[in-house]
GROMACS .gro file of C-alpha atoms in nm:
model
  333
    1MET     CA    1  -2.861  -7.719   7.954
    2SER     CA    2  -3.031  -7.413   7.939
    3LYS     CA    3  -3.021  -7.199   7.578
    4ILE     CA    4  -2.751  -6.902   7.610
    5SER     CA    5  -2.947  -6.609   7.506
    6ALA     CA    6  -2.783  -6.259   7.377
    7ALA     CA    7  -2.869  -5.973   7.642
    8ILE     CA    8  -2.764  -5.599   7.690
    9THR     CA    9  -2.578  -5.528   8.022
   10ALA     CA   10  -2.424  -5.204   7.995
   11VAL     CA   11  -2.480  -4.885   7.823
   12GLY     CA   12  -2.298  -4.581   7.715
   13ALA     CA   13  -2.297  -4.236   7.519
   14TYR     CA   14  -2.135  -3.954   7.395
   15VAL     CA   15  -2.270  -3.643   7.185
   16PRO     CA   16  -2.058  -3.326   7.057
   17GLU     CA   17  -2.068  -2.995   7.302
   18TYR     CA   18  -2.169  -2.777   7.025
   19VAL     CA   19  -2.527  -2.748   7.006
   20LEU     CA   20  -2.683  -2.621   6.667
   21THR     CA   21  -3.008  -2.512   6.740
   22ASN     CA   22  -3.330  -2.446   6.505
   23GLN     CA   23  -3.264  -2.029   6.585
   24ILE     CA   24  -2.928  -2.088   6.466
   25LEU     CA   25  -3.028  -2.283   6.127
   26GLU     CA   26  -3.244  -1.990   6.051
   27THR     CA   27  -2.948  -1.775   6.001
   28MET     CA   28  -2.776  -2.055   5.760
   29VAL     CA   29  -3.117  -2.139   5.563
   30ASP     CA   30  -3.460  -2.036   5.441
   31THR     CA   31  -3.630  -2.202   5.750
   32ASN     CA   32  -3.768  -2.126   6.101
   33ASP     CA   33  -3.836  -2.320   6.431
   34GLU     CA   34  -4.159  -2.348   6.417
   35TRP     CA   35  -4.151  -2.525   6.047
   36ILE     CA   36  -3.872  -2.746   6.157
   37THR     CA   37  -4.049  -2.853   6.526
   38SER     CA   38  -4.415  -2.902   6.328
   39ARG     CA   39  -4.236  -3.130   6.061
   40THR     CA   40  -3.939  -3.327   6.250
   41GLY     CA   41  -4.008  -3.292   6.611
   42ILE     CA   42  -3.635  -3.132   6.634
   43LYS     CA   43  -3.519  -2.855   6.874
   44GLU     CA   44  -3.152  -2.888   6.843
   45ARG     CA   45  -2.856  -3.112   6.720
   46ARG     CA   46  -2.492  -3.191   6.835
   47ILE     CA   47  -2.224  -3.117   6.599
   48LEU     CA   48  -1.844  -3.250   6.617
   49LYS     CA   49  -1.691  -2.922   6.528
   50ASP     CA   50  -1.292  -3.070   6.578
   51GLU     CA   51  -1.083  -3.011   6.339
   52GLY     CA   52  -0.979  -3.405   6.195
   53LYS     CA   53  -1.194  -3.578   6.463
   54GLY     CA   54  -1.428  -3.811   6.295
   55THR     CA   55  -1.667  -4.078   6.335
   56SER     CA   56  -1.399  -4.303   6.585
   57PHE     CA   57  -1.366  -4.015   6.814
   58LEU     CA   58  -1.747  -4.017   6.907
   59ALA     CA   59  -1.735  -4.408   6.923
   60ILE     CA   60  -1.412  -4.424   7.149
   61LYS     CA   61  -1.573  -4.155   7.395
   62ALA     CA   62  -1.907  -4.373   7.392
   63ALA     CA   63  -1.690  -4.725   7.463
   64GLN     CA   64  -1.510  -4.558   7.739
   65ASP     CA   65  -1.800  -4.415   7.916
   66LEU     CA   66  -1.969  -4.797   7.874
   67ILE     CA   67  -1.630  -4.917   8.045
   68ASN     CA   68  -1.649  -4.674   8.293
   69LYS     CA   69  -1.965  -4.758   8.429
   70LYS     CA   70  -1.948  -5.116   8.372
   71GLY     CA   71  -1.618  -5.158   8.530
   72ILE     CA   72  -1.508  -5.404   8.236
   73ASP     CA   73  -1.158  -5.465   8.105
   74PRO     CA   74  -1.103  -5.387   7.762
   75LYS     CA   75  -0.876  -5.661   7.713
   76ASP     CA   76  -1.201  -5.882   7.852
   77ILE     CA   77  -1.381  -5.765   7.522
   78GLU     CA   78  -1.389  -6.013   7.242
   79ILE     CA   79  -1.546  -5.882   6.944
   80VAL     CA   80  -1.594  -5.464   6.861
   81ILE     CA   81  -1.843  -5.374   6.610
   82VAL     CA   82  -1.881  -5.041   6.495
   83ALA     CA   83  -2.267  -4.939   6.332
   84THR     CA   84  -2.200  -4.655   6.106
   85ALA     CA   85  -2.276  -4.494   5.807
   86THR     CA   86  -2.005  -4.227   5.775
   87PRO     CA   87  -1.645  -4.425   5.852
   88ASP     CA   88  -1.371  -4.233   5.922
   89MET     CA   89  -1.208  -4.378   5.597
   90LYS     CA   90  -1.248  -4.626   5.314
   91ALA     CA   91  -1.080  -4.965   5.381
   92ALA     CA   92  -0.922  -4.895   5.706
   93SER     CA   93  -1.184  -5.007   5.996
   94THR     CA   94  -1.329  -4.756   6.200
   95ALA     CA   95  -1.388  -5.032   6.467
   96ALA     CA   96  -1.053  -5.163   6.438
   97TYR     CA   97  -0.907  -4.826   6.557
   98THR     CA   98  -1.169  -4.774   6.838
   99ALA     CA   99  -1.104  -5.127   6.933
  100SER     CA  100  -0.720  -5.018   6.963
  101GLU     CA  101  -0.755  -4.664   7.120
  102ILE     CA  102  -0.996  -4.800   7.394
  103GLY     CA  103  -0.761  -5.101   7.491
  104ALA     CA  104  -0.951  -5.362   7.343
  105THR     CA  105  -0.622  -5.543   7.202
  106ASN     CA  106  -0.782  -5.905   7.245
  107ALA     CA  107  -1.047  -5.799   7.034
  108PHE     CA  108  -1.166  -5.873   6.636
  109SER     CA  109  -1.342  -5.543   6.458
  110PHE     CA  110  -1.577  -5.443   6.193
  111ASP     CA  111  -1.770  -5.210   6.084
  112MET     CA  112  -2.136  -5.266   5.953
  113ASP     CA  113  -2.350  -4.997   5.718
  114ALA     CA  114  -2.676  -5.015   5.700
  115ALA     CA  115  -2.753  -4.662   5.686
  116CYS     CA  116  -3.004  -4.574   5.998
  117SER     CA  117  -3.066  -4.921   6.049
  118SER     CA  118  -2.728  -5.010   6.121
  119PHE     CA  119  -2.733  -5.052   6.517
  120LEU     CA  120  -3.071  -5.277   6.475
  121PHE     CA  121  -2.901  -5.482   6.202
  122GLY     CA  122  -2.575  -5.490   6.448
  123MET     CA  123  -2.781  -5.623   6.737
  124SER     CA  124  -2.888  -5.871   6.518
  125VAL     CA  125  -2.517  -5.997   6.465
  126ALA     CA  126  -2.363  -5.941   6.798
  127ALA     CA  127  -2.664  -6.161   6.959
  128SER     CA  128  -2.557  -6.435   6.729
  129TYR     CA  129  -2.218  -6.433   6.821
  130ILE     CA  130  -2.309  -6.462   7.177
  131GLU     CA  131  -2.591  -6.727   7.111
  132SER     CA  132  -2.329  -6.957   6.945
  133GLY     CA  133  -2.150  -6.987   7.264
  134ARG     CA  134  -1.808  -6.901   7.119
  135TYR     CA  135  -1.809  -6.530   7.236
  136LYS     CA  136  -1.856  -6.416   7.594
  137ASN     CA  137  -1.914  -6.044   7.500
  138VAL     CA  138  -1.912  -5.812   7.199
  139LEU     CA  139  -1.871  -5.453   7.220
  140LEU     CA  140  -2.179  -5.304   6.978
  141ILE     CA  141  -2.119  -4.932   6.888
  142GLY     CA  142  -2.382  -4.715   6.691
  143ALA     CA  143  -2.151  -4.356   6.596
  144ASP     CA  144  -2.218  -4.149   6.291
  145LYS     CA  145  -2.089  -3.804   6.196
  146MET     CA  146  -2.350  -3.690   5.995
  147SER     CA  147  -2.247  -3.332   5.983
  148SER     CA  148  -1.940  -3.438   5.744
  149ILE     CA  149  -2.149  -3.555   5.450
  150ILE     CA  150  -2.463  -3.314   5.532
  151ASN     CA  151  -2.477  -2.993   5.281
  152TYR     CA  152  -2.586  -2.675   5.525
  153LYS     CA  153  -2.738  -2.498   5.250
  154ASP     CA  154  -3.001  -2.799   5.183
  155ARG     CA  155  -3.267  -2.711   5.393
  156ALA     CA  156  -3.415  -3.073   5.320
  157THR     CA  157  -3.128  -3.248   5.524
  158CYS     CA  158  -2.968  -2.979   5.744
  159ILE     CA  159  -3.252  -2.953   5.963
  160ILE     CA  160  -3.258  -3.326   6.020
  161PHE     CA  161  -2.934  -3.486   6.125
  162GLY     CA  162  -2.691  -3.453   6.399
  163ASP     CA  163  -2.363  -3.627   6.524
  164GLY     CA  164  -2.351  -3.849   6.851
  165ALA     CA  165  -2.243  -4.238   6.930
  166GLY     CA  166  -2.411  -4.462   7.164
  167ALA     CA  167  -2.261  -4.801   7.310
  168VAL     CA  168  -2.402  -5.168   7.458
  169LEU     CA  169  -2.239  -5.476   7.555
  170PHE     CA  170  -2.424  -5.822   7.484
  171GLU     CA  171  -2.317  -6.079   7.720
  172GLY     CA  172  -2.484  -6.440   7.774
  173ASN     CA  173  -2.786  -6.472   7.983
  174ASP     CA  174  -2.927  -6.785   8.110
  175GLU     CA  175  -3.236  -6.647   8.241
  176GLY     CA  176  -3.441  -6.620   7.944
  177LEU     CA  177  -3.356  -6.210   7.870
  178GLY     CA  178  -3.211  -6.046   7.642
  179LEU     CA  179  -3.291  -6.047   7.229
  180GLN     CA  180  -3.590  -6.301   7.197
  181ASP     CA  181  -3.673  -6.194   6.801
  182GLU     CA  182  -3.605  -6.026   6.510
  183TYR     CA  183  -3.791  -5.921   6.195
  184LEU     CA  184  -3.542  -5.736   5.939
  185ARG     CA  185  -3.554  -5.633   5.582
  186SER     CA  186  -3.385  -5.465   5.279
  187ASP     CA  187  -3.513  -5.318   4.934
  188GLY     CA  188  -3.248  -5.237   4.709
  189THR     CA  189  -3.474  -5.080   4.445
  190GLY     CA  190  -3.528  -4.772   4.752
  191ARG     CA  191  -3.169  -4.656   4.733
  192GLU     CA  192  -3.197  -4.409   4.473
  193PHE     CA  193  -3.437  -4.191   4.753
  194LEU     CA  194  -3.190  -4.203   5.030
  195GLN     CA  195  -2.781  -4.202   4.962
  196ALA     CA  196  -2.465  -4.028   4.936
  197THR     CA  197  -2.404  -4.110   4.580
  198TYR     CA  198  -2.037  -3.951   4.487
  199GLY     CA  199  -1.743  -4.089   4.659
  200GLY     CA  200  -1.876  -4.482   4.606
  201SER     CA  201  -1.722  -4.710   4.335
  202SER     CA  202  -2.004  -4.662   4.095
  203HIS     CA  203  -1.986  -4.272   4.090
  204LYS     CA  204  -1.638  -4.122   4.082
  205LEU     CA  205  -1.560  -3.794   4.327
  206THR     CA  206  -1.408  -3.537   4.098
  207ALA     CA  207  -1.333  -3.181   4.107
  208GLU     CA  208  -1.640  -3.080   3.909
  209ILE     CA  209  -1.870  -3.297   4.172
  210LEU     CA  210  -1.738  -3.139   4.449
  211GLU     CA  211  -1.759  -2.798   4.306
  212GLU     CA  212  -2.136  -2.920   4.301
  213GLY     CA  213  -2.195  -3.026   4.605
  214GLY     CA  214  -2.246  -3.451   4.485
  215GLN     CA  215  -2.059  -3.580   4.793
  216TYR     CA  216  -2.357  -3.426   4.988
  217ALA     CA  217  -2.657  -3.693   5.148
  218PHE     CA  218  -2.931  -3.670   4.947
  219GLN     CA  219  -3.327  -3.769   5.021
  220GLU     CA  220  -3.654  -3.770   4.836
  221GLY     CA  221  -3.838  -3.656   5.151
  222ARG     CA  222  -4.178  -3.744   5.054
  223THR     CA  223  -4.093  -4.136   4.954
  224VAL     CA  224  -3.884  -4.195   5.231
  225PHE     CA  225  -4.145  -4.061   5.490
  226LYS     CA  226  -4.434  -4.283   5.324
  227ASN     CA  227  -4.187  -4.592   5.336
  228ALA     CA  228  -4.055  -4.546   5.704
  229VAL     CA  229  -4.393  -4.479   5.819
  230PHE     CA  230  -4.524  -4.796   5.659
  231ASN     CA  231  -4.210  -5.050   5.694
  232MET     CA  232  -4.092  -4.960   6.056
  233ALA     CA  233  -4.472  -4.998   6.202
  234ASP     CA  234  -4.539  -5.285   5.992
  235ALA     CA  235  -4.214  -5.459   6.101
  236ALA     CA  236  -4.310  -5.378   6.474
  237VAL     CA  237  -4.696  -5.516   6.434
  238LYS     CA  238  -4.520  -5.848   6.281
  239ILE     CA  239  -4.312  -5.908   6.582
  240LEU     CA  240  -4.565  -5.809   6.848
  241GLU     CA  241  -4.824  -6.058   6.643
  242ARG     CA  242  -4.520  -6.324   6.618
  243ASN     CA  243  -4.484  -6.315   7.028
  244ASN     CA  244  -4.856  -6.286   7.111
  245LEU     CA  245  -4.768  -5.947   7.241
  246THR     CA  246  -4.999  -5.691   7.309
  247LYS     CA  247  -4.996  -5.343   7.387
  248ASP     CA  248  -5.037  -5.403   7.760
  249SER     CA  249  -4.736  -5.646   7.752
  250VAL     CA  250  -4.500  -5.382   7.592
  251ASP     CA  251  -4.306  -5.171   7.811
  252TRP     CA  252  -4.127  -4.989   7.580
  253LEU     CA  253  -4.117  -4.862   7.191
  254ALA     CA  254  -3.748  -4.786   7.107
  255ALA     CA  255  -3.789  -4.643   6.742
  256HIS     CA  256  -3.539  -4.442   6.508
  257GLN     CA  257  -3.532  -4.107   6.581
  258ALA     CA  258  -3.596  -3.965   6.222
  259ASN     CA  259  -3.885  -3.788   6.241
  260LYS     CA  260  -4.129  -3.731   6.524
  261ARG     CA  261  -4.419  -3.799   6.323
  262ILE     CA  262  -4.290  -4.135   6.167
  263ILE     CA  263  -4.224  -4.266   6.539
  264ASP     CA  264  -4.589  -4.131   6.636
  265ALA     CA  265  -4.768  -4.356   6.349
  266THR     CA  266  -4.533  -4.645   6.458
  267ALA     CA  267  -4.679  -4.598   6.812
  268GLN     CA  268  -4.990  -4.544   6.703
  269ARG     CA  269  -5.042  -4.851   6.475
  270ILE     CA  270  -4.909  -5.078   6.787
  271GLU     CA  271  -5.182  -4.855   7.011
  272LEU     CA  272  -4.890  -4.788   7.243
  273ASP     CA  273  -4.956  -4.490   7.489
  274ASP     CA  274  -4.730  -4.182   7.454
  275GLU     CA  275  -4.524  -4.283   7.772
  276LYS     CA  276  -4.464  -4.603   7.669
  277VAL     CA  277  -4.258  -4.489   7.355
  278MET     CA  278  -3.887  -4.345   7.402
  279MET     CA  279  -3.813  -3.992   7.238
  280ASN     CA  280  -3.514  -3.741   7.273
  281ILE     CA  281  -3.517  -3.674   6.853
  282GLU     CA  282  -3.561  -3.299   7.012
  283LYS     CA  283  -3.233  -3.318   7.164
  284TYR     CA  284  -2.979  -3.466   6.899
  285GLY     CA  285  -3.237  -3.494   6.576
  286ASN     CA  286  -3.131  -3.793   6.348
  287THR     CA  287  -2.788  -3.964   6.467
  288THR     CA  288  -2.837  -4.208   6.197
  289SER     CA  289  -2.663  -4.526   6.375
  290ALA     CA  290  -2.630  -4.387   6.706
  291THR     CA  291  -3.013  -4.306   6.777
  292LEU     CA  292  -3.112  -4.632   6.898
  293PRO     CA  293  -2.803  -4.674   7.155
  294LEU     CA  294  -2.871  -4.287   7.262
  295LEU     CA  295  -3.215  -4.355   7.357
  296ILE     CA  296  -3.127  -4.651   7.551
  297ASN     CA  297  -2.873  -4.430   7.765
  298ASP     CA  298  -3.119  -4.183   7.801
  299TYR     CA  299  -3.379  -4.398   7.962
  300GLU     CA  300  -3.142  -4.661   8.126
  301SER     CA  301  -3.249  -4.530   8.489
  302GLN     CA  302  -3.595  -4.616   8.416
  303LEU     CA  303  -3.547  -4.959   8.295
  304LYS     CA  304  -3.662  -5.248   8.486
  305LYS     CA  305  -3.540  -5.605   8.470
  306GLY     CA  306  -3.778  -5.825   8.200
  307ASP     CA  307  -3.904  -5.489   8.026
  308ASN     CA  308  -4.039  -5.569   7.705
  309ILE     CA  309  -3.897  -5.338   7.435
  310ILE     CA  310  -4.002  -5.305   7.066
  311PHE     CA  311  -3.680  -5.184   6.896
  312ALA     CA  312  -3.789  -5.068   6.533
  313ALA     CA  313  -3.589  -4.847   6.210
  314PHE     CA  314  -3.561  -4.749   5.894
  315GLY     CA  315  -3.288  -4.688   5.648
  316GLY     CA  316  -3.128  -4.588   5.356
  317GLY     CA  317  -3.102  -4.919   5.103
  318PHE     CA  318  -3.386  -4.936   5.184
  319ASN     CA  319  -3.323  -5.149   5.515
  320TRP     CA  320  -3.576  -5.148   5.812
  321GLY     CA  321  -3.685  -5.403   6.097
  322SER     CA  322  -3.800  -5.471   6.453
  323ILE     CA  323  -3.683  -5.675   6.697
  324TYR     CA  324  -3.826  -5.745   7.040
  325LEU     CA  325  -3.578  -5.766   7.368
  326LYS     CA  326  -3.626  -5.835   7.723
  327TRP     CA  327  -3.403  -5.614   7.972
  328ALA     CA  328  -3.166  -5.790   8.159
  329TYR     CA  329  -3.113  -5.557   8.467
  330ASN     CA  330  -3.236  -5.275   8.686
  331SER     CA  331  -3.002  -4.957   8.669
  332LYS     CA  332  -2.793  -4.848   8.980
  333ASN     CA  333  -2.872  -4.466   8.858
   0.00000   0.00000   0.00000
């Protein structure tokens, strides 16, 4: 009996309508389009401005897009995982609500948070469920409403982040396609450099903290940049070496869209040509858990069955890693 591998068989995505351009940001903080573009590669990002709508709204929209494209009955979905750093609420699962709203009433659901590596780590978890043979399909959604934890007076963070969601369906494959290998790592000593401190169990949210803006995300840019450049590239190199892959045998690099300079450094480290590097950071900015599935959705029409894709990500915690996946289908688009 051949070993079951876990392959992506469908994708979907959603981004909000409102576009926050660099020009608009110039009116909000001390910055300009040239400064932002040269340092990050970002031109615009999408923001969910509708009152009362959170990450679940984005996740539901992305899941519905996938369901419509794939033609799958939601009741046949067995597991729903929402990878997110910005859940709707504490304690109440965003994934459970998402599953109910899309009609996946036979699925069990849970959230995953590894900051910007959430979707990458979620790929490993989803694949493990499929490879176990106990489940036939897993819906993995990466979604974040980063605007809910961003201070739009802090130019170190407000120029970077946006809102969005992407979804993929993992199913069993007997052709050797799908997830081939993974290299995932964490270092908790790095959490002081990238986090949203207050509101967690160790840092109570008070009226005074709210007045000071302590509820918003914070990052020490230089430290995060240095660690991201080294660790994302290092993880990608290790995956290539372990699987005897050369730059010629890699078809695509799907790297977390945090900063164009980090993506370029990762591509250069594995000596990959620019045309093999997926890039949409200029349109969406850093959507945290949503960057990787948004990439796959944007490039779906260019992907061919058997393509070798190297995923790489780095996020707060610190968490990082790389995954090697063989694409499982030719797009009908």
